[in-house]
Every structure is written in structure tokens, then in C-alpha cells.
PDB file of C-alpha atoms in Angstrom:
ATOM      1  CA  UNK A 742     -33.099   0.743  -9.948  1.00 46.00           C
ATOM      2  CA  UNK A 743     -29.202   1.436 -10.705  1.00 43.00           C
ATOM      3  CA  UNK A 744     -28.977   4.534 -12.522  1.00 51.00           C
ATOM      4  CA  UNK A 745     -26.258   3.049 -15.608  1.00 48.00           C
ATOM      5  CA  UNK A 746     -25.238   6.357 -16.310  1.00 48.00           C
ATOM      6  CA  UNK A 747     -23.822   7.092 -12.767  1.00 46.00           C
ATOM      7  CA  UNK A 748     -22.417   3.225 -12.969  1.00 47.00           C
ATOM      8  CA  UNK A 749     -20.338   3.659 -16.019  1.00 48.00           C
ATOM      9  CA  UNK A 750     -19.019   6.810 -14.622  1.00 44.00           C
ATOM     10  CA  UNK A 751     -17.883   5.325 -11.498  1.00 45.00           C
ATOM     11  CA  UNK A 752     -16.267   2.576 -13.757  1.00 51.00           C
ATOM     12  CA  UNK A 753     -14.793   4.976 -15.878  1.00 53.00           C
ATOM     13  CA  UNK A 754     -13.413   6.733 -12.773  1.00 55.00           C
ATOM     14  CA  UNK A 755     -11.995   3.341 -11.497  1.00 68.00           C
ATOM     15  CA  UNK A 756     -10.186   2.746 -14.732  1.00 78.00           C
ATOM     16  CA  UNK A 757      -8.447   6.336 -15.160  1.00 83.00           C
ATOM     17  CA  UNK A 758      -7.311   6.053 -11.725  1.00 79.00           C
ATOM     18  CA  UNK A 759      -5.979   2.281 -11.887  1.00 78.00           C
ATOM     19  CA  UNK A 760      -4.071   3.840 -15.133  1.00 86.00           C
ATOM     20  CA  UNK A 761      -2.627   6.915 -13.205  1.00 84.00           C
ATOM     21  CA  UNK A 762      -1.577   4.621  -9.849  1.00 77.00           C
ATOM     22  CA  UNK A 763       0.250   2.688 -12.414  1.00 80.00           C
ATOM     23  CA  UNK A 764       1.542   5.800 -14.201  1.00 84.00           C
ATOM     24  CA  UNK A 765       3.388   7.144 -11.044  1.00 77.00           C
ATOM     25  CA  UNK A 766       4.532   3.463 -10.273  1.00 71.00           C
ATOM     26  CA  UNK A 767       6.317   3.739 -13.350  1.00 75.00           C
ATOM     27  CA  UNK A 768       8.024   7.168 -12.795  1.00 76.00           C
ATOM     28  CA  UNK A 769       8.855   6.242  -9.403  1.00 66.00           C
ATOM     29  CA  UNK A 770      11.529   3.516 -10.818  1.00 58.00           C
ATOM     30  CA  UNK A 771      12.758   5.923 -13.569  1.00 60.00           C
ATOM     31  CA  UNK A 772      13.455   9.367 -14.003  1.00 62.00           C
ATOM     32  CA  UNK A 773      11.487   9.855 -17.043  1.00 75.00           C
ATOM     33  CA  UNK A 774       9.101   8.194 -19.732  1.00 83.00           C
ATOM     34  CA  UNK A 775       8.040   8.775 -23.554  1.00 89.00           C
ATOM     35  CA  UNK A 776       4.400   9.635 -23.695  1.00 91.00           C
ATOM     36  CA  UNK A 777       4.553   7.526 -26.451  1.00 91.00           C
ATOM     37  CA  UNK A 778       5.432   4.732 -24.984  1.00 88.00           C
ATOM     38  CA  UNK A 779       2.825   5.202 -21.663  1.00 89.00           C
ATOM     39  CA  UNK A 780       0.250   4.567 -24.037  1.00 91.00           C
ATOM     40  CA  UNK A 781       1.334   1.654 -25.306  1.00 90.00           C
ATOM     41  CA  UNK A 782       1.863   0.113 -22.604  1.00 86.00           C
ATOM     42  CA  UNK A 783      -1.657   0.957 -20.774  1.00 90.00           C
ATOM     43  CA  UNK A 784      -2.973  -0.193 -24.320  1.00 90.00           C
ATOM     44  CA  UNK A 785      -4.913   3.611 -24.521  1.00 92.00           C
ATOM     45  CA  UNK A 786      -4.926   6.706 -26.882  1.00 92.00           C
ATOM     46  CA  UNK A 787      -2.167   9.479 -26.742  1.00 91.00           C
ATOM     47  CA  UNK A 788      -5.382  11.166 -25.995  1.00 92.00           C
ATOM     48  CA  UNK A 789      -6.061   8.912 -22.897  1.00 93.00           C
ATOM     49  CA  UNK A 790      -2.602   9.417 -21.555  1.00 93.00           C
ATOM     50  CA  UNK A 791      -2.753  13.131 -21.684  1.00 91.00           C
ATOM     51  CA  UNK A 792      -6.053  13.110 -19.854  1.00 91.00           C
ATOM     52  CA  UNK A 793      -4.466  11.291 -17.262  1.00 90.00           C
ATOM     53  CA  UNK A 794      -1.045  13.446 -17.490  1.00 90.00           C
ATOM     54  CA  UNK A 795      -2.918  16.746 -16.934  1.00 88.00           C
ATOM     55  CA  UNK A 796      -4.810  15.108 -13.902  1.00 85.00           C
ATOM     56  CA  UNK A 797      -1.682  14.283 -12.332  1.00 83.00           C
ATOM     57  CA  UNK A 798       0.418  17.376 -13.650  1.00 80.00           C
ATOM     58  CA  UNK A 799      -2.462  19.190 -11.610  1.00 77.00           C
ATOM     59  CA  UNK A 800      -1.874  16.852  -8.101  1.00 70.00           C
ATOM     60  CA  UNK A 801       1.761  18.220  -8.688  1.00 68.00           C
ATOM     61  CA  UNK A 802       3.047  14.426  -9.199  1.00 74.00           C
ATOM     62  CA  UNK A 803       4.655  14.989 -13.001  1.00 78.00           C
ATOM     63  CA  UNK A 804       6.284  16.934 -15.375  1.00 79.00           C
ATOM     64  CA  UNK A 805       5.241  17.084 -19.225  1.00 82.00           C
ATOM     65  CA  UNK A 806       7.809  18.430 -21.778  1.00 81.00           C
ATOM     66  CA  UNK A 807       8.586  17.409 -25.054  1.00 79.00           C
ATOM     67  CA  UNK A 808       6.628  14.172 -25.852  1.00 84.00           C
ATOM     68  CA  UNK A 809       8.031  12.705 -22.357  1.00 86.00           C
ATOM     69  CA  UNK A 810       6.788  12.960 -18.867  1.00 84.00           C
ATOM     70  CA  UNK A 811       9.044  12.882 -15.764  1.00 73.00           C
ATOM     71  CA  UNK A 812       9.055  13.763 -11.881  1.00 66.00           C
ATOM     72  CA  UNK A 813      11.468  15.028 -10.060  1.00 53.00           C
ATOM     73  CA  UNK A 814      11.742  12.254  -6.888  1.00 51.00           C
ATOM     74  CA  UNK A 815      11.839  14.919  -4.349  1.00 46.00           C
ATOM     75  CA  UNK A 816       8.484  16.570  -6.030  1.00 46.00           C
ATOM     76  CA  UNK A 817       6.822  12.795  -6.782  1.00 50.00           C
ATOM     77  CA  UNK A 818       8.026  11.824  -3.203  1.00 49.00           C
ATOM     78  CA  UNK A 819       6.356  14.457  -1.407  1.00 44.00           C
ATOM     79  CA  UNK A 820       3.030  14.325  -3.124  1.00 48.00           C
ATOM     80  CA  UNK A 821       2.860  10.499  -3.563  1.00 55.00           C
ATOM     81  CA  UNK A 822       2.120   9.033   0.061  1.00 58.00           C
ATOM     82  CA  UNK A 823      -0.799  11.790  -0.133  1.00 54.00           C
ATOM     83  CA  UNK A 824      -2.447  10.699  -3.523  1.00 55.00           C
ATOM     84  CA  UNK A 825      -2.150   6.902  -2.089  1.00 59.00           C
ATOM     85  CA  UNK A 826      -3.728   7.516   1.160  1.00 53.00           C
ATOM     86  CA  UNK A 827      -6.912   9.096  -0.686  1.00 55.00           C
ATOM     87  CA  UNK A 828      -7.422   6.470  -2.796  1.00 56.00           C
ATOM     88  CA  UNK A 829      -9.836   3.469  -1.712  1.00 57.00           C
ATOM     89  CA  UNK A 830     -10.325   4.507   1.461  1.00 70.00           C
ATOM     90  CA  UNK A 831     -13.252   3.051   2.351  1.00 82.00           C
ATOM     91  CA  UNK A 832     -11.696  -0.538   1.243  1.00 87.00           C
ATOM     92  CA  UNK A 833      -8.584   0.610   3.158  1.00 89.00           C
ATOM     93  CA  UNK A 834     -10.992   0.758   6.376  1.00 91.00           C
ATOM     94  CA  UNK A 835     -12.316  -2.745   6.094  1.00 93.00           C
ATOM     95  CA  UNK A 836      -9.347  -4.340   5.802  1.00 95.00           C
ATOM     96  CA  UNK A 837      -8.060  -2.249   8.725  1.00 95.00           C
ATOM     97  CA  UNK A 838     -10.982  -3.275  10.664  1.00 96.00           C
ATOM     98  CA  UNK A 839     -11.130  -6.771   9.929  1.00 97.00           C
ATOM     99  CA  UNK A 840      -7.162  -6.869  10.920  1.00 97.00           C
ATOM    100  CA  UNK A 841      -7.972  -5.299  13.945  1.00 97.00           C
ATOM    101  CA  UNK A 842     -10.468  -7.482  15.024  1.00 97.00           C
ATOM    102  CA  UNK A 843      -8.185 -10.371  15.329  1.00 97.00           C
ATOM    103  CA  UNK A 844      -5.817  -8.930  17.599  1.00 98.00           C
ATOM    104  CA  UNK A 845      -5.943  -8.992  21.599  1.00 97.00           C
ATOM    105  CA  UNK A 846      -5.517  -6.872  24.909  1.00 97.00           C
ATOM    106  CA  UNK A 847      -2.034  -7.211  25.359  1.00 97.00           C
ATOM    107  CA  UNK A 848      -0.441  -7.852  22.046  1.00 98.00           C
ATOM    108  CA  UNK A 849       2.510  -6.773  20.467  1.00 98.00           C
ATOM    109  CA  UNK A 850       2.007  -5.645  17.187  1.00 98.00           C
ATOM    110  CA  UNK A 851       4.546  -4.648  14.473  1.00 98.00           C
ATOM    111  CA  UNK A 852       2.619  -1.963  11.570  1.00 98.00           C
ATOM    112  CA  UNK A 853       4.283  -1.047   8.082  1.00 97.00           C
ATOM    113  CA  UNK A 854       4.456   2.320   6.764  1.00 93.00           C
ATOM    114  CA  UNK A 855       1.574   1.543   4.366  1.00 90.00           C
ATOM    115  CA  UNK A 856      -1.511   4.607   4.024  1.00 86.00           C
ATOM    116  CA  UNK A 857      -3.553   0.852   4.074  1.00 89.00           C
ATOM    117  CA  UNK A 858      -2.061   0.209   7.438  1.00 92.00           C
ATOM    118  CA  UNK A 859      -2.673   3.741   8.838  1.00 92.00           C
ATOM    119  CA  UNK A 860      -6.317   3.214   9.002  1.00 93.00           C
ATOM    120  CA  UNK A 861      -5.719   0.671  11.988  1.00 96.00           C
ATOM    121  CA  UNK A 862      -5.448   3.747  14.383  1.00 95.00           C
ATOM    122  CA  UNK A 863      -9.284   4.256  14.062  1.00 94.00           C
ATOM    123  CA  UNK A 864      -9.668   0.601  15.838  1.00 97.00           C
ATOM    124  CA  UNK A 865      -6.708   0.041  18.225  1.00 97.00           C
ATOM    125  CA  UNK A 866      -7.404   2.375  20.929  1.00 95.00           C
ATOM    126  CA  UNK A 867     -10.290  -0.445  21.783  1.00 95.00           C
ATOM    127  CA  UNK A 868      -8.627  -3.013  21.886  1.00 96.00           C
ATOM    128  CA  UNK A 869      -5.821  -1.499  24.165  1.00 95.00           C
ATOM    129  CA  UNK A 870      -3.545  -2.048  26.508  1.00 97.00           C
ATOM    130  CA  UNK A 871      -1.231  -3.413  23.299  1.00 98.00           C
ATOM    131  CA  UNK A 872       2.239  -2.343  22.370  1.00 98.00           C
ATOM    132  CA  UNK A 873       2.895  -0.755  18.910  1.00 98.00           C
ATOM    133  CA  UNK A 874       5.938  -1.217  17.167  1.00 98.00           C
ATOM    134  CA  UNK A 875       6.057   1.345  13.421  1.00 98.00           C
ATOM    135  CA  UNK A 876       7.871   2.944  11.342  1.00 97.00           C
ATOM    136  CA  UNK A 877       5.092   5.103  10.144  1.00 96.00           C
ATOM    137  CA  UNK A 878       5.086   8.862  10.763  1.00 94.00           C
ATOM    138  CA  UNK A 879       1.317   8.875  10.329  1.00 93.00           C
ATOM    139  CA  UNK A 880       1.060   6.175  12.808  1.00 96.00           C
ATOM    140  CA  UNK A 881       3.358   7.445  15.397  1.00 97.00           C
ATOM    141  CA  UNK A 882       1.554  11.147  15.362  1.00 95.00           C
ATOM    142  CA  UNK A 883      -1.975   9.534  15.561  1.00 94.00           C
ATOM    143  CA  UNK A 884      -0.974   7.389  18.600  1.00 96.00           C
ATOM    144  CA  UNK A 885       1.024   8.774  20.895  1.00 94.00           C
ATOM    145  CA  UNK A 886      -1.421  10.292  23.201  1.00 93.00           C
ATOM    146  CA  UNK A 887      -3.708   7.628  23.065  1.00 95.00           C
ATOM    147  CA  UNK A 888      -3.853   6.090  26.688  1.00 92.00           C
ATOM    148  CA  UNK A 889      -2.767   2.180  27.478  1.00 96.00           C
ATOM    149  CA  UNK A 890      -0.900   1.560  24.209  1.00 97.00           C
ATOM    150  CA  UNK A 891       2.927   1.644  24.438  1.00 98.00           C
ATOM    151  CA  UNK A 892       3.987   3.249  21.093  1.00 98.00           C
ATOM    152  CA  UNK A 893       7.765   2.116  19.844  1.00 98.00           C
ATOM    153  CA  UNK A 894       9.184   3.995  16.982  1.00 98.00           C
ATOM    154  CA  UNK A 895      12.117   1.835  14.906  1.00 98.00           C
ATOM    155  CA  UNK A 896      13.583   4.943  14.404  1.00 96.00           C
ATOM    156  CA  UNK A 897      16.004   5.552  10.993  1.00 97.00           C
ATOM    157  CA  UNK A 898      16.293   7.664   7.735  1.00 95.00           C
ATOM    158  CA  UNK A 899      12.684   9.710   7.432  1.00 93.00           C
ATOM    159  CA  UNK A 900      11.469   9.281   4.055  1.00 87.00           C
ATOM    160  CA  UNK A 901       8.972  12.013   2.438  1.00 78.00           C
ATOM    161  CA  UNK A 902       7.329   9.470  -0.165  1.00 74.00           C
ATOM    162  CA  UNK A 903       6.616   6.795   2.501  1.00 84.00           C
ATOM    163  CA  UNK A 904       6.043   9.127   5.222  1.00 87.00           C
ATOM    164  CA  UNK A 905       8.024   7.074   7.328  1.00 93.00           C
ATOM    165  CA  UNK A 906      11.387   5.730   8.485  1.00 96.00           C
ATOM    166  CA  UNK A 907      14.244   3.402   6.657  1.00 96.00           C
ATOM    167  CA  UNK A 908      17.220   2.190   6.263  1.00 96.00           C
ATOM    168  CA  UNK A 909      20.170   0.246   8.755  1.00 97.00           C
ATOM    169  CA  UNK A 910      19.093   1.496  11.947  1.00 97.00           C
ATOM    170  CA  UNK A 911      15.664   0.890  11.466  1.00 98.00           C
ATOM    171  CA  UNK A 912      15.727  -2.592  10.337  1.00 98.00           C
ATOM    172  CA  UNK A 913      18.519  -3.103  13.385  1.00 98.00           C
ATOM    173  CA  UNK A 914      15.981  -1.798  15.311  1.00 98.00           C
ATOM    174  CA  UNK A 915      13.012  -3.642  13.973  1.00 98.00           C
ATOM    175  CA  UNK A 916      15.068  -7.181  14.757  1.00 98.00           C
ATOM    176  CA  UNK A 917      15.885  -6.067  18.649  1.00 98.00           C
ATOM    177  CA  UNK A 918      12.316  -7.272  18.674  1.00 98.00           C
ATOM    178  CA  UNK A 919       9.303 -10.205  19.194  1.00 97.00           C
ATOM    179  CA  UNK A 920       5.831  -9.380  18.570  1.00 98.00           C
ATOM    180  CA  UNK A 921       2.796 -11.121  18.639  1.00 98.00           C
ATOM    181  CA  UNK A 922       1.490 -10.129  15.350  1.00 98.00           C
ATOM    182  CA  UNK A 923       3.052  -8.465  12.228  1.00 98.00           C
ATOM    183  CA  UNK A 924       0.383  -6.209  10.065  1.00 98.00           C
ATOM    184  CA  UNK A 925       1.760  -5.695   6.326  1.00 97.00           C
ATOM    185  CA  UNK A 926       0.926  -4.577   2.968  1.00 94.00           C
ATOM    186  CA  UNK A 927       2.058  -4.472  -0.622  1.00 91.00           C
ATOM    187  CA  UNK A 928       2.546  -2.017  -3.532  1.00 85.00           C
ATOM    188  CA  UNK A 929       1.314  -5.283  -6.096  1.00 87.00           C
ATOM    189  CA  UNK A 930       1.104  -9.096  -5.895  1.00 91.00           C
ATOM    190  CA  UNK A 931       1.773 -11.116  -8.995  1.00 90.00           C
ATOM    191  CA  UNK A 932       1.061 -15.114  -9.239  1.00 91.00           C
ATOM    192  CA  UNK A 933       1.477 -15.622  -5.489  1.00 93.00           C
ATOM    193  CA  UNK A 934       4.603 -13.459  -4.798  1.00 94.00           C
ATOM    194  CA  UNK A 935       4.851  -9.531  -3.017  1.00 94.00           C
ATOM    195  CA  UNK A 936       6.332  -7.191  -4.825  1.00 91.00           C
ATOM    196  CA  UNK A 937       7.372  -2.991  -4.156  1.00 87.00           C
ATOM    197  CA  UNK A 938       9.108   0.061  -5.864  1.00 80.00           C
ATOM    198  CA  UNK A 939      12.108   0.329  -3.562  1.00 84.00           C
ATOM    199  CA  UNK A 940      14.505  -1.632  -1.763  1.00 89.00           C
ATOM    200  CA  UNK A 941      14.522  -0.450   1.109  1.00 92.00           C
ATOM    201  CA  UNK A 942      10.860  -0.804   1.720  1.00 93.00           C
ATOM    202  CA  UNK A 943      11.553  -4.208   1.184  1.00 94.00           C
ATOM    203  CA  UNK A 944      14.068  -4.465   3.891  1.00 96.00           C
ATOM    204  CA  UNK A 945      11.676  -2.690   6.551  1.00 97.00           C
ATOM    205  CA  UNK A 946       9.126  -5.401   5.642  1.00 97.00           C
ATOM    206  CA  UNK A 947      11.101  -8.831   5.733  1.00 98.00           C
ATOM    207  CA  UNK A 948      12.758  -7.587   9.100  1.00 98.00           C
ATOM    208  CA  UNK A 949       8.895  -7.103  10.169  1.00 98.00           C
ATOM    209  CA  UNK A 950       8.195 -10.309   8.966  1.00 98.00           C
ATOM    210  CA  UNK A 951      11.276 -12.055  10.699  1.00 98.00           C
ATOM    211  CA  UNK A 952       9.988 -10.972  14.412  1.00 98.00           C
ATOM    212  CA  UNK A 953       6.731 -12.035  14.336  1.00 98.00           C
ATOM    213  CA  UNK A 954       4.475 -14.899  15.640  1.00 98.00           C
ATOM    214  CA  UNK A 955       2.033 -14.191  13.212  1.00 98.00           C
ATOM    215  CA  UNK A 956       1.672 -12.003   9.383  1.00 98.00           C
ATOM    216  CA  UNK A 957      -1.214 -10.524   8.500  1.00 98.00           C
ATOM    217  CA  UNK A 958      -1.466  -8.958   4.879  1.00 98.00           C
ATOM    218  CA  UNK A 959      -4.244  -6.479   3.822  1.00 97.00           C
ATOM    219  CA  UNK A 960      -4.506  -6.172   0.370  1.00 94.00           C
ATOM    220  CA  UNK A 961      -7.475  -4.852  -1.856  1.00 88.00           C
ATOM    221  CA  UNK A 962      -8.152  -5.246  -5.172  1.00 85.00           C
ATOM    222  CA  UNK A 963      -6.052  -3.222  -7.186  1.00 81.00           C
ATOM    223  CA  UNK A 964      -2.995  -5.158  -5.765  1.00 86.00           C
ATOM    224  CA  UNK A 965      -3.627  -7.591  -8.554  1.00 84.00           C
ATOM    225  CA  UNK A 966      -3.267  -5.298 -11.423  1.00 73.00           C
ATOM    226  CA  UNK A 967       0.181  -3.726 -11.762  1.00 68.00           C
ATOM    227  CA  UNK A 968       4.100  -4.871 -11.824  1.00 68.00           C
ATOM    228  CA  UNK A 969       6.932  -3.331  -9.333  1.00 73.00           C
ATOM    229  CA  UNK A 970      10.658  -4.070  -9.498  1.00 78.00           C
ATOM    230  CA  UNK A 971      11.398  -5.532  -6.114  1.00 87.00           C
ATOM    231  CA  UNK A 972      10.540  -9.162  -4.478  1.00 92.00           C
ATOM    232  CA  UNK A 973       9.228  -8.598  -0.926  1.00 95.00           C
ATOM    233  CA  UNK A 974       8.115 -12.011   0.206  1.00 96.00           C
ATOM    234  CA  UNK A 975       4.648 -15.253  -0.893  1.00 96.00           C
ATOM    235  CA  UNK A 976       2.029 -14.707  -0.088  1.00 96.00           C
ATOM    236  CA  UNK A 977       2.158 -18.116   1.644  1.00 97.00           C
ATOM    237  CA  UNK A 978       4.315 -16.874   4.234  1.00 97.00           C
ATOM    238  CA  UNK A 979       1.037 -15.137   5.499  1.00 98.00           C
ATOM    239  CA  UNK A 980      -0.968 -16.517   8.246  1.00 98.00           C
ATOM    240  CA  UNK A 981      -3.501 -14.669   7.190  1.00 98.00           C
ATOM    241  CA  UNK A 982      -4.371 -12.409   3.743  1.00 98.00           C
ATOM    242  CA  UNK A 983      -7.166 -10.024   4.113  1.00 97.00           C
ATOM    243  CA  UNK A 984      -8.740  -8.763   0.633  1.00 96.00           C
ATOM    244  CA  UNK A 985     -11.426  -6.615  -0.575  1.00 91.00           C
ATOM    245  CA  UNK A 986     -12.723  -5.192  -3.896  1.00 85.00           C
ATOM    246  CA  UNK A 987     -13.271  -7.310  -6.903  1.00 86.00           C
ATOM    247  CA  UNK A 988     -10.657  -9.135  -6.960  1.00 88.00           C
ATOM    248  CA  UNK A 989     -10.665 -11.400 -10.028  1.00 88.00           C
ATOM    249  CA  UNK A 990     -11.972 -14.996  -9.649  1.00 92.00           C
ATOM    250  CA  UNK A 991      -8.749 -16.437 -11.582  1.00 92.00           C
ATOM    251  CA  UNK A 992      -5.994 -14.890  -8.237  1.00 92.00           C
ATOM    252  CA  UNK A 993      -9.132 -16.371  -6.017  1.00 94.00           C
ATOM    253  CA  UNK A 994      -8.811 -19.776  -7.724  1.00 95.00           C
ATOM    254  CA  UNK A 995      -4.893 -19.838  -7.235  1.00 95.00           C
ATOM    255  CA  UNK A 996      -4.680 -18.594  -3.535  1.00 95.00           C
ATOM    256  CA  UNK A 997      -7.465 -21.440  -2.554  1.00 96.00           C
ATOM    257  CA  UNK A 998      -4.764 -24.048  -4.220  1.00 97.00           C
ATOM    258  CA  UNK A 999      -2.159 -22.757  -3.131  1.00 96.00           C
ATOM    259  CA  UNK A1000      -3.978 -22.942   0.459  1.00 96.00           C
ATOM    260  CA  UNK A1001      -3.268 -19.784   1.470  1.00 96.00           C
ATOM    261  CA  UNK A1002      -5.985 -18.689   4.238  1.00 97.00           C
ATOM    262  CA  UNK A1003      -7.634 -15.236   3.017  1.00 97.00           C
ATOM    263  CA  UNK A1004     -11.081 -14.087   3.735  1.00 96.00           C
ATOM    264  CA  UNK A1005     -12.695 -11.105   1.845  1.00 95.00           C
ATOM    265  CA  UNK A1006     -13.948  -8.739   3.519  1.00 93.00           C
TER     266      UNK A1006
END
């Protein structure tokens, strides 16, 4: 029998941290917010917000003072890439898997920056000999003693919130290439379209995009639920969208007309 107590706590849980991802989304476009005006915008209690301030103030992401809250980039940056790669990680792992599983001895494959993304490392070394083209500091420290798989870095700008590496040279880089399969994923999708914080994440990923035979996207749930600033790419332009978590039947509905091929898993 499901004890309801421990349920509603886990869905209490789920909710706080869906409002604190979105917090730091928020901050990470600006330099600093009202309070005020966080809570209207989550539609929660001053109360609520400060709950979720403190918890956050304590991670070392943000700053109160005064009625507003605000990070400083180089403090948000550093601590950001860690709060995201602790967050659904067992999801993370499924969709890793589940991209993994499609690829071959003897691919090329081109992986984003993404802490999603990073959990392909626990699967590749089977499938090896392939050829590993990132951008990911994570990925590049993981891999590169692991026998039979020819690790590429794109090189460029290192950047503390992403972990990983940006700007002319890397996308220059990235292009000097073909690979067999491109593995992506997103800071949000709204309606059918990608979307990201920062510009020159988006850059990294449309280059990645550009040199391969085929695009995978791993998204999970949470995806669905918040707004960034910067277009990325359609989902249509995906060969293939892996998802997990609940994601709501209404964005299930509207991939299936759109046609877009997705599997949960």
C-alpha cells in the first residue's frame, strides 16, 4: 500500500524544486529580481519564495538584500552546472541509456555540454570503438582513458556555468566535422520549439546540429514547464526525441501531430 504521507512529500519536493530551477533560470538572464515580483510570477506566497530563497542562498546560488534577490554570474555560474547535474538523475540515466543504445561500433558521435548528456559515459565504453566529438569538460575528463574510443575536444572559451567550452573557435571547430549521430539537450521546450539561457549555448548546439547524419534529443519532463530567452532549434528537426517523467498528455498530443518520432522511456 502507498504510504500518502511519503507521496505528498515527494510531490511537495518536486514542486519546490521545479520553482527553484525556474528561480535561477530567471537570475541567470538578469542581474537581479524583486522578491515581490518572484512570487507573483510562480503564483506562491512571499512565504513560499523565501523558503525557496534560503534553500538556494544555502547552495550558494543567490543573494537576498532588501526585498530583491540577485547572483553574482561568476558565484551563480560556478555553482549552477553542479545543482543541475544533481537533479533527476535517475531520469537523466534513462534517457542516457536509451540514447546509447541506438548507437553503433564505429560511430561518430557529437555530445553537448548538457549534465543530461554526461550520463552517456556510463554506457559508451560498451559500445566502443566510436569517436567522440564534445565540448563538455565533464565528458572529456571521464573519457579520456577509456580504451578504443577516440575522444575530440572542440576546444574554445571554458565556461564555469556550463562546465564546458564556447564561443568562435569552438563552433569553427565543431563544423571542421561529420558525424554519424548528434546527442543534444535543452534548458526548456515550448509548443514544439528549443529554447536556452545564453547565446552562445545556442551557437555550440546548431553547429552540432549542422554536422550530423542524425539528432537525437533527450529531454525529461521538466523541459515542459519553464520559459528561456533564446531559440535553439523544433523539435522536428530531431530524428529522434527521447523523454521521460510525466510529461503532460496535452505536449504528448501535439508531438504525435506534429509527427515527431519520440519514445518515453
Amino acid at each position: 500500500m502507498m504510504d500518502h504521507n511519503n507521496s505528498d512529500a515527494t510531490e511537495d519536493l518536486s514542486k519546490a524544486e521545479r520553482r527553484r530551477q525556474r528561480i535561477i533560470q530567471t537570475l541567470m538572464s538578469g542581474s537581479s529580481a524583486a522578491i515581490r515580483d518572484l512570487a507573483e510570477a510562480l503564483g506562491v506566497s512571499l512565504m513560499t519564495v523565501h523558503r525557496d530563497l534560503a534553500a538556494l542562498e544555502k547552495e550558494g546560488l543567490v543573494r537576498r538584500l532588501r526585498g530583491s534577490v540577485s547572483a553574482e554570474k561568476s558565484l551563480l555560474f560556478e555553482s549552477s552546472y553542479n545543482y543541475r547535474s544533481r537533479k533527476s538523475g535517475d531520469e537523466k540515466r534513462r534517457l542516457a541509456q536509451a540514447a546509447a543504445s541506438r548507437l553503433e561500433p564505429g560511430n561518430a558521435v557529437i555530445i553537448d555540454d548538457s549534465t543530461t548528456s554526461y550520463h552517456l559515459c556510463d554506457y559508451l565504453p560498451e559500445i566502443a570503438p566510436l569517436t567522440v566529438i564534445t565540448n563538455a569538460a565533464p565528458i572529456l575528463e571521464r573519457l579520456r582513458h577509456v580504451p578504443e574510443i577516440d575522444l575530440i575536444s572542440t576546444g574554445g572559451r571554458y565556461h564555469p556555468g556550463y562546465n564546458g567550452y564556447f564561443g568562435a573557435n569552438c563552433e569553427k571547430a565543431i563544423r571542421s566535422y561529420h558525424v554519424d549521430v548528434a546527442i543534444l539537450s535543452t534548458t526548456t521546450i515550448r509548443g514544439l520549439s528549443l529554447y536556452t539561457p545564453d547565446e552562445i549555448v545556442v551557437r555550440a548546439k546548431q553547429a552540432m546540429m549542422q554536422v550530423a547524419r542524425r539528432r537525437f534529443l533527450l529531454a525529461d519532463s521538466t523541459k515542459f514547464q519553464f520559459s528561456a530567452l533564446n531559440y535553439v532549434a523544433e523539435i522536428t528537426d530531431f530524428d529522434l526525441v527521447l523523454l521521460t517523467g510525466e510529461v503532460p498528455p496535452p505536449v504528448l498530443e501535439q508531438l504525435q501531430a506534429a509527427r515527431v518520432n519520440f519514445e518515453l522511456v
